[in-house]
Amino acid sequence: MAGWSLSPVLFADQVEQDLVEMQRNIVIDLVQEITIHAPIDSGNYMADNIVSIGSEDYSVNTKLDILGTETRSAARAALTDLKPFSTVFVQNNSAYGEVIEFGGYPSGPSVKITPDGYSRMAPKGVYGISFIAVTEKWT
């Protein structure tokens, strides 16, 4: 007769811990990619990358973060209470976040803006290419 040599109950907690650790690492990798690809002027866009658990956080950060160090630290801190099967949100609430991602700056080509209205520092956006990079790493 087939059966378990060990009851699944004995390792269920370990599986949940491993799941949380993997999810935490994926989110940290995503935030790392975002800070690599984020355009930097004043540091406002960088500081507005927010990680939250369970629901979106629509607050706007008034801090400035030119290097991404504080943004990555805040992401790690937000994940300290991560539980198994939680939904994690990574978002940017900057007023110009959508334009950085999808182009369309209204002032046209300049030293800072491409003809398509993208930031010259992020001509392919930030979140889309960061998501692709993390997906390639974790699949």
XYZ file of N, CA, C and O in Angstrom:
556
model
N 0.844 -1.180 0.000
C 0.000 0.000 0.000
C 0.889 1.243 0.000
O 1.800 1.369 0.809
N 0.617 2.153 -0.931
C 1.398 3.395 -1.028
C 0.970 4.365 0.065
O -0.169 4.367 0.506
N 1.872 5.199 0.456
C 1.553 6.196 1.468
C 2.756 7.062 1.762
O 3.838 6.879 1.204
N 2.576 7.988 2.628
C 3.651 8.891 3.025
C 4.521 8.217 4.069
O 4.023 7.647 5.029
N 5.823 8.322 3.915
C 6.706 7.809 4.958
C 6.755 8.785 6.128
O 6.983 8.397 7.255
N 6.538 10.054 5.814
C 6.417 11.103 6.838
C 5.123 11.863 6.579
O 4.771 12.130 5.431
N 4.465 12.233 7.608
C 3.237 13.011 7.464
C 3.560 14.392 6.894
O 4.514 15.046 7.352
N 2.789 14.875 5.909
C 3.022 16.219 5.363
C 2.945 17.317 6.429
O 3.547 18.370 6.279
N 2.250 17.070 7.493
C 2.146 18.036 8.585
C 3.525 18.354 9.157
O 3.799 19.474 9.591
N 4.429 17.367 9.120
C 5.761 17.547 9.690
C 6.615 18.553 8.916
O 7.541 19.133 9.474
N 6.330 18.750 7.635
C 7.149 19.693 6.862
C 6.349 20.853 6.283
O 6.894 21.693 5.572
N 5.071 20.966 6.583
C 4.242 22.061 6.063
C 4.764 23.420 6.514
O 4.800 24.378 5.727
N 5.182 23.537 7.764
C 5.711 24.815 8.258
C 6.971 25.221 7.503
O 7.155 26.388 7.177
N 7.815 24.239 7.194
C 9.046 24.539 6.455
C 8.723 25.005 5.039
O 9.344 25.921 4.520
N 7.737 24.395 4.418
C 7.331 24.804 3.068
C 6.825 26.248 3.097
O 7.166 27.060 2.226
N 6.032 26.595 4.087
C 5.524 27.968 4.203
C 6.666 28.957 4.438
O 6.683 30.036 3.859
N 7.632 28.594 5.263
C 8.790 29.467 5.494
C 9.591 29.661 4.208
O 10.026 30.771 3.900
N 9.767 28.588 3.463
C 10.494 28.668 2.191
C 9.745 29.544 1.191
O 10.354 30.309 0.444
N 8.425 29.428 1.168
C 7.596 30.239 0.277
C 7.741 31.722 0.610
O 7.937 32.550 -0.294
N 7.683 32.062 1.881
C 7.830 33.457 2.304
C 9.213 33.984 1.925
O 9.350 35.099 1.408
N 10.241 33.182 2.155
C 11.601 33.609 1.831
C 11.771 33.828 0.328
O 12.392 34.798 -0.105
N 11.189 32.952 -0.461
C 11.279 33.105 -1.915
C 10.541 34.359 -2.379
O 11.049 35.130 -3.188
N 9.344 34.579 -1.850
C 8.571 35.766 -2.219
C 9.318 37.035 -1.809
O 9.398 37.997 -2.573
N 9.890 37.039 -0.611
C 10.667 38.182 -0.140
C 11.840 38.452 -1.093
O 12.082 39.598 -1.483
N 12.549 37.417 -1.485
C 13.694 37.587 -2.389
C 13.280 38.100 -3.762
O 13.980 38.933 -4.357
N 12.144 37.639 -4.258
C 11.653 38.126 -5.555
C 11.315 39.608 -5.473
O 11.686 40.390 -6.359
N 10.635 40.012 -4.420
C 10.275 41.433 -4.269
C 11.531 42.288 -4.108
O 11.648 43.357 -4.722
N 12.481 41.831 -3.323
C 13.725 42.585 -3.144
C 14.473 42.699 -4.474
O 15.000 43.765 -4.806
N 14.493 41.623 -5.255
C 15.111 41.686 -6.585
C 14.385 42.683 -7.478
O 15.018 43.429 -8.240
N 13.064 42.709 -7.409
C 12.292 43.649 -8.221
C 12.603 45.085 -7.838
O 12.845 45.935 -8.704
N 12.633 45.369 -6.554
C 12.950 46.730 -6.108
C 14.378 47.099 -6.511
O 14.641 48.231 -6.923
N 15.290 46.153 -6.435
C 16.662 46.394 -6.881
C 16.679 46.795 -8.361
O 17.335 47.755 -8.742
N 15.967 46.052 -9.194
C 15.904 46.374 -10.625
C 15.277 47.748 -10.849
O 15.736 48.520 -11.695
N 14.226 48.052 -10.106
C 13.564 49.350 -10.244
C 14.538 50.469 -9.906
O 14.612 51.475 -10.617
N 15.332 50.298 -8.848
C 16.281 51.355 -8.480
C 17.413 51.476 -9.496
O 17.985 52.546 -9.660
N 17.720 50.398 -10.196
C 18.733 50.460 -11.253
C 18.212 51.245 -12.454
O 18.929 52.051 -13.045
N 16.946 51.020 -12.819
C 16.383 51.603 -14.033
C 15.705 52.952 -13.821
O 15.361 53.619 -14.805
N 15.487 53.346 -12.571
C 14.773 54.595 -12.290
C 15.585 55.815 -12.730
O 16.773 55.898 -12.466
N 14.921 56.757 -13.413
C 15.612 57.995 -13.759
C 15.816 58.826 -12.495
O 14.988 58.804 -11.592
N 16.931 59.506 -12.439
C 17.238 60.277 -11.234
C 17.424 61.736 -11.599
O 18.301 62.095 -12.376
N 16.558 62.555 -11.037
C 16.693 64.001 -11.159
C 16.829 64.523 -9.730
O 17.922 64.660 -9.222
N 15.706 64.691 -9.075
C 15.733 65.142 -7.679
C 15.799 63.978 -6.703
O 16.151 64.159 -5.544
N 15.421 62.773 -7.148
C 15.354 61.620 -6.265
C 13.949 61.358 -5.769
O 13.703 60.410 -5.030
N 12.989 62.177 -6.213
C 11.604 62.016 -5.789
C 10.983 60.742 -6.355
O 10.324 60.001 -5.637
N 11.178 60.486 -7.645
C 10.616 59.278 -8.248
C 11.174 58.036 -7.549
O 10.429 57.102 -7.249
N 12.461 58.021 -7.291
C 13.092 56.874 -6.630
C 12.455 56.632 -5.266
O 12.096 55.504 -4.928
N 12.304 57.675 -4.484
C 11.769 57.537 -3.129
C 10.299 57.141 -3.111
O 9.809 56.623 -2.114
N 9.598 57.362 -4.225
C 8.170 57.039 -4.284
C 7.875 55.594 -4.669
O 6.729 55.237 -4.869
N 8.881 54.753 -4.777
C 8.654 53.328 -5.008
C 8.346 52.692 -3.662
O 9.193 52.673 -2.771
N 7.130 52.188 -3.520
C 6.621 51.741 -2.229
C 6.246 50.261 -2.282
O 5.632 49.805 -3.242
N 6.585 49.525 -1.240
C 6.204 48.123 -1.095
C 5.201 48.034 0.046
O 5.417 48.600 1.127
N 4.092 47.328 -0.210
C 3.090 47.115 0.839
C 2.552 45.694 0.735
O 2.644 45.058 -0.309
N 2.002 45.220 1.822
C 1.474 43.853 1.883
C -0.031 43.915 2.115
O -0.497 44.631 2.994
N -0.775 43.166 1.310
C -2.214 43.028 1.521
C -3.081 44.026 0.795
O -4.197 43.708 0.412
N -2.611 45.240 0.630
C -3.382 46.253 -0.092
C -2.432 47.332 -0.609
O -1.314 47.479 -0.115
N -2.910 48.045 -1.610
C -2.099 49.110 -2.185
C -1.891 50.227 -1.160
O -2.725 50.441 -0.296
N -0.793 50.923 -1.285
C -0.486 52.074 -0.440
C -0.413 53.280 -1.364
O 0.508 53.400 -2.167
N -1.388 54.160 -1.272
C -1.457 55.300 -2.185
C -0.810 56.564 -1.614
O -1.010 57.653 -2.130
N -0.016 56.410 -0.590
C 0.664 57.573 -0.031
C 1.741 58.066 -1.000
O 2.188 57.339 -1.876
N 2.103 59.314 -0.836
C 3.151 59.912 -1.651
C 4.297 60.263 -0.723
O 4.102 60.933 0.294
N 5.464 59.790 -1.053
C 6.646 60.018 -0.237
C 7.237 61.380 -0.580
O 7.432 61.691 -1.749
N 7.514 62.186 0.420
C 8.104 63.502 0.165
C 9.623 63.486 0.303
O 10.272 64.498 0.094
N 10.174 62.329 0.639
C 11.626 62.210 0.767
C 12.273 62.163 -0.617
O 11.609 61.927 -1.618
N 13.568 62.346 -0.638
C 14.349 62.227 -1.856
C 15.360 61.103 -1.651
O 15.921 60.959 -0.576
N 15.570 60.299 -2.689
C 16.516 59.195 -2.605
C 17.223 59.077 -3.951
O 16.682 58.502 -4.887
N 18.389 59.614 -4.041
C 19.118 59.631 -5.315
C 19.796 58.290 -5.586
O 19.852 57.836 -6.727
N 20.273 57.612 -4.571
C 21.012 56.357 -4.754
C 20.149 55.099 -4.718
O 20.590 54.033 -5.117
N 18.943 55.203 -4.193
C 18.077 54.032 -4.070
C 18.277 53.262 -2.781
O 17.550 52.308 -2.505
N 19.233 53.665 -1.987
C 19.547 52.965 -0.735
C 18.363 52.973 0.229
O 17.990 51.930 0.777
N 17.761 54.131 0.420
C 16.625 54.231 1.341
C 15.410 53.483 0.804
O 14.654 52.876 1.566
N 15.231 53.505 -0.507
C 14.115 52.795 -1.132
C 14.247 51.289 -0.910
O 13.277 50.621 -0.545
N 15.434 50.754 -1.117
C 15.659 49.316 -0.892
C 15.507 48.960 0.587
O 14.936 47.918 0.918
N 15.987 49.812 1.478
C 15.845 49.557 2.924
C 14.378 49.578 3.339
O 13.941 48.741 4.133
N 13.619 50.521 2.807
C 12.188 50.608 3.129
C 11.452 49.367 2.625
O 10.547 48.859 3.295
N 11.850 48.859 1.463
C 11.227 47.643 0.923
C 11.504 46.456 1.841
O 10.591 45.684 2.163
N 12.748 46.308 2.269
C 13.096 45.206 3.176
C 12.301 45.318 4.474
O 11.793 44.321 4.990
N 12.191 46.527 5.004
C 11.448 46.740 6.248
C 9.963 46.409 6.070
O 9.344 45.828 6.969
N 9.402 46.757 4.923
C 7.987 46.470 4.664
C 7.715 44.969 4.607
O 6.596 44.525 4.860
N 8.735 44.185 4.289
C 8.567 42.734 4.135
C 8.842 41.942 5.409
O 8.743 40.713 5.404
N 9.159 42.612 6.503
C 9.492 41.884 7.727
C 8.327 41.069 8.265
O 8.533 40.031 8.882
N 7.095 41.517 8.050
C 5.927 40.804 8.553
C 5.229 39.984 7.470
O 4.048 39.654 7.600
N 5.937 39.654 6.409
C 5.353 38.887 5.311
C 4.919 37.509 5.794
O 5.661 36.820 6.482
N 3.703 37.154 5.450
C 3.138 35.850 5.819
C 2.928 35.028 4.547
O 2.812 35.583 3.453
N 2.842 33.713 4.682
C 2.609 32.876 3.504
C 1.322 33.278 2.772
O 0.332 33.634 3.408
N 1.378 33.222 1.464
C 0.240 33.468 0.580
C -0.257 34.916 0.606
O -1.383 35.186 0.211
N 0.584 35.850 1.042
C 0.229 37.270 1.039
C 0.422 37.848 -0.357
O 1.264 37.390 -1.125
N -0.343 38.879 -0.651
C -0.158 39.626 -1.883
C 0.718 40.825 -1.561
O 0.445 41.564 -0.616
N 1.788 40.999 -2.332
C 2.707 42.112 -2.124
C 2.544 43.075 -3.297
O 2.499 42.656 -4.453
N 2.458 44.360 -2.988
C 2.322 45.403 -4.007
C 3.606 46.216 -4.061
O 4.142 46.599 -3.016
N 4.084 46.459 -5.266
C 5.216 47.357 -5.490
C 4.685 48.406 -6.448
O 4.235 48.078 -7.549
N 4.704 49.644 -6.029
C 4.113 50.692 -6.851
C 4.850 52.006 -6.690
O 5.633 52.176 -5.757
N 4.584 52.901 -7.614
C 5.153 54.238 -7.557
C 4.003 55.229 -7.668
O 3.233 55.186 -8.626
N 3.877 56.101 -6.690
C 2.775 57.049 -6.650
C 3.187 58.452 -7.068
O 2.453 59.413 -6.853
N 4.350 58.570 -7.666
C 4.814 59.863 -8.133
C 3.850 60.414 -9.177
O 3.300 59.666 -9.994
N 3.658 61.713 -9.176
C 2.754 62.353 -10.137
C 3.170 62.068 -11.573
O 2.333 62.013 -12.473
N 4.434 61.869 -11.822
C 4.914 61.629 -13.186
C 5.354 60.183 -13.401
O 5.978 59.866 -14.409
N 5.001 59.292 -12.510
C 5.361 57.883 -12.637
C 4.810 57.233 -13.897
O 5.493 56.472 -14.575
N 3.554 57.543 -14.228
C 2.946 56.965 -15.424
C 3.650 57.443 -16.695
O 3.855 56.675 -17.631
N 4.027 58.691 -16.711
C 4.702 59.244 -17.886
C 6.106 58.647 -18.023
O 6.561 58.377 -19.136
N 6.767 58.402 -16.904
C 8.083 57.755 -16.959
C 7.938 56.347 -17.534
O 8.742 55.910 -18.348
N 6.885 55.651 -17.139
C 6.687 54.273 -17.604
C 6.218 54.189 -19.050
O 6.688 53.347 -19.808
N 5.302 55.061 -19.447
C 4.663 54.924 -20.750
C 4.978 56.045 -21.743
O 4.488 56.031 -22.866
N 5.797 57.014 -21.337
C 6.116 58.132 -22.228
C 4.982 59.145 -22.259
O 3.971 58.992 -21.583
N 5.179 60.173 -23.060
C 4.124 61.175 -23.209
C 4.362 62.466 -22.458
O 3.429 63.215 -22.212
N 5.614 62.741 -22.070
C 5.888 64.051 -21.488
C 5.400 65.098 -22.482
O 5.721 65.034 -23.672
N 4.622 66.051 -22.053
C 4.005 66.993 -22.986
C 4.953 68.026 -23.594
O 4.646 68.608 -24.617
N 6.115 68.237 -23.023
C 6.964 69.329 -23.500
C 7.825 68.959 -24.707
O 8.565 69.778 -25.206
N 7.729 67.717 -25.180
C 8.452 67.328 -26.388
C 9.922 67.095 -26.179
O 10.428 67.147 -25.060
N 10.636 66.832 -27.286
C 12.059 66.489 -27.190
C 12.891 67.599 -26.543
O 12.668 68.776 -26.781
N 13.808 67.177 -25.699
C 14.740 68.108 -25.065
C 15.931 67.303 -24.585
O 16.051 66.122 -24.883
N 16.778 67.924 -23.830
C 17.932 67.231 -23.266
C 17.476 66.084 -22.365
O 18.101 65.040 -22.312
N 16.342 66.255 -21.678
C 15.860 65.244 -20.740
C 14.791 64.326 -21.317
O 14.490 63.294 -20.743
N 14.179 64.691 -22.453
C 13.024 63.955 -22.961
C 13.240 63.535 -24.407
O 13.683 64.321 -25.238
N 12.890 62.271 -24.719
C 13.020 61.748 -26.082
C 11.870 62.272 -26.948
O 10.882 62.794 -26.431
N 11.956 62.111 -28.265
C 10.845 62.525 -29.140
C 9.519 61.835 -28.797
O 8.456 62.387 -29.044
N 9.580 60.618 -28.234
C 8.353 59.914 -27.831
C 7.852 60.344 -26.459
O 6.861 59.810 -25.977
N 8.546 61.273 -25.831
C 8.107 61.758 -24.531
C 8.570 60.931 -23.359
O 8.016 61.004 -22.268
N 9.621 60.117 -23.545
C 10.197 59.342 -22.448
C 11.358 60.108 -21.831
O 12.027 60.891 -22.502
N 11.612 59.808 -20.583
C 12.813 60.320 -19.952
C 14.010 59.695 -20.661
O 14.025 58.493 -20.917
N 15.010 60.479 -20.988
C 16.198 59.927 -21.640
C 16.940 58.969 -20.700
O 17.682 58.107 -21.149
N 16.723 59.108 -19.389
C 17.340 58.190 -18.421
C 16.570 56.881 -18.301
O 17.094 55.908 -17.762
N 15.331 56.851 -18.769
C 14.508 55.633 -18.720
C 13.696 55.540 -20.010
O 12.464 55.548 -19.983
N 14.360 55.436 -21.160
C 13.640 55.466 -22.435
C 12.736 54.258 -22.689
O 11.919 54.283 -23.604
N 12.861 53.221 -21.872
C 11.997 52.040 -22.008
C 11.120 51.864 -20.773
O 10.580 50.786 -20.536
N 10.994 52.911 -19.975
C 10.230 52.799 -18.748
C 11.076 52.195 -17.636
O 12.296 52.071 -17.755
N 10.410 51.805 -16.557
C 11.104 51.265 -15.384
C 10.498 49.939 -14.937
O 11.181 48.922 -14.858
N 9.216 49.929 -14.662
C 8.574 48.753 -14.088
C 8.509 47.583 -15.062
O 8.745 46.436 -14.682
N 8.178 47.843 -16.305
C 8.078 46.766 -17.289
C 9.385 46.029 -17.475
O 9.433 44.793 -17.427
N 10.476 46.785 -17.666
C 11.765 46.123 -17.887
C 12.294 45.486 -16.606
O 12.980 44.467 -16.657
N 11.942 46.053 -15.461
C 12.347 45.451 -14.185
C 11.618 44.125 -13.975
O 12.217 43.136 -13.544
N 10.331 44.103 -14.298
C 9.545 42.873 -14.176
C 10.114 41.778 -15.082
O 10.259 40.623 -14.662
N 10.455 42.137 -16.311
C 11.020 41.155 -17.242
C 12.334 40.595 -16.695
O 12.558 39.383 -16.722
N 13.194 41.451 -16.182
C 14.480 41.002 -15.640
C 14.298 40.025 -14.483
O 14.970 38.987 -14.408
N 13.378 40.331 -13.582
C 13.148 39.455 -12.426
C 12.475 38.157 -12.867
O 12.827 37.075 -12.381
N 11.559 38.233 -13.801
C 10.898 37.028 -14.306
C 11.928 36.084 -14.946
O 11.873 34.867 -14.730
N 12.846 36.647 -15.725
C 13.865 35.812 -16.341
C 14.769 35.157 -15.299
O 15.201 34.027 -15.468
N 15.025 35.864 -14.220
C 15.898 35.310 -13.174
C 15.201 34.177 -12.408
O 15.853 33.193 -12.042
N 13.917 34.315 -12.152
C 13.214 33.376 -11.284
C 12.439 32.292 -12.017
O 11.732 31.513 -11.389
N 12.545 32.223 -13.361
C 11.830 31.143 -14.052
C 12.812 30.178 -14.683
O 13.956 30.376 -14.792
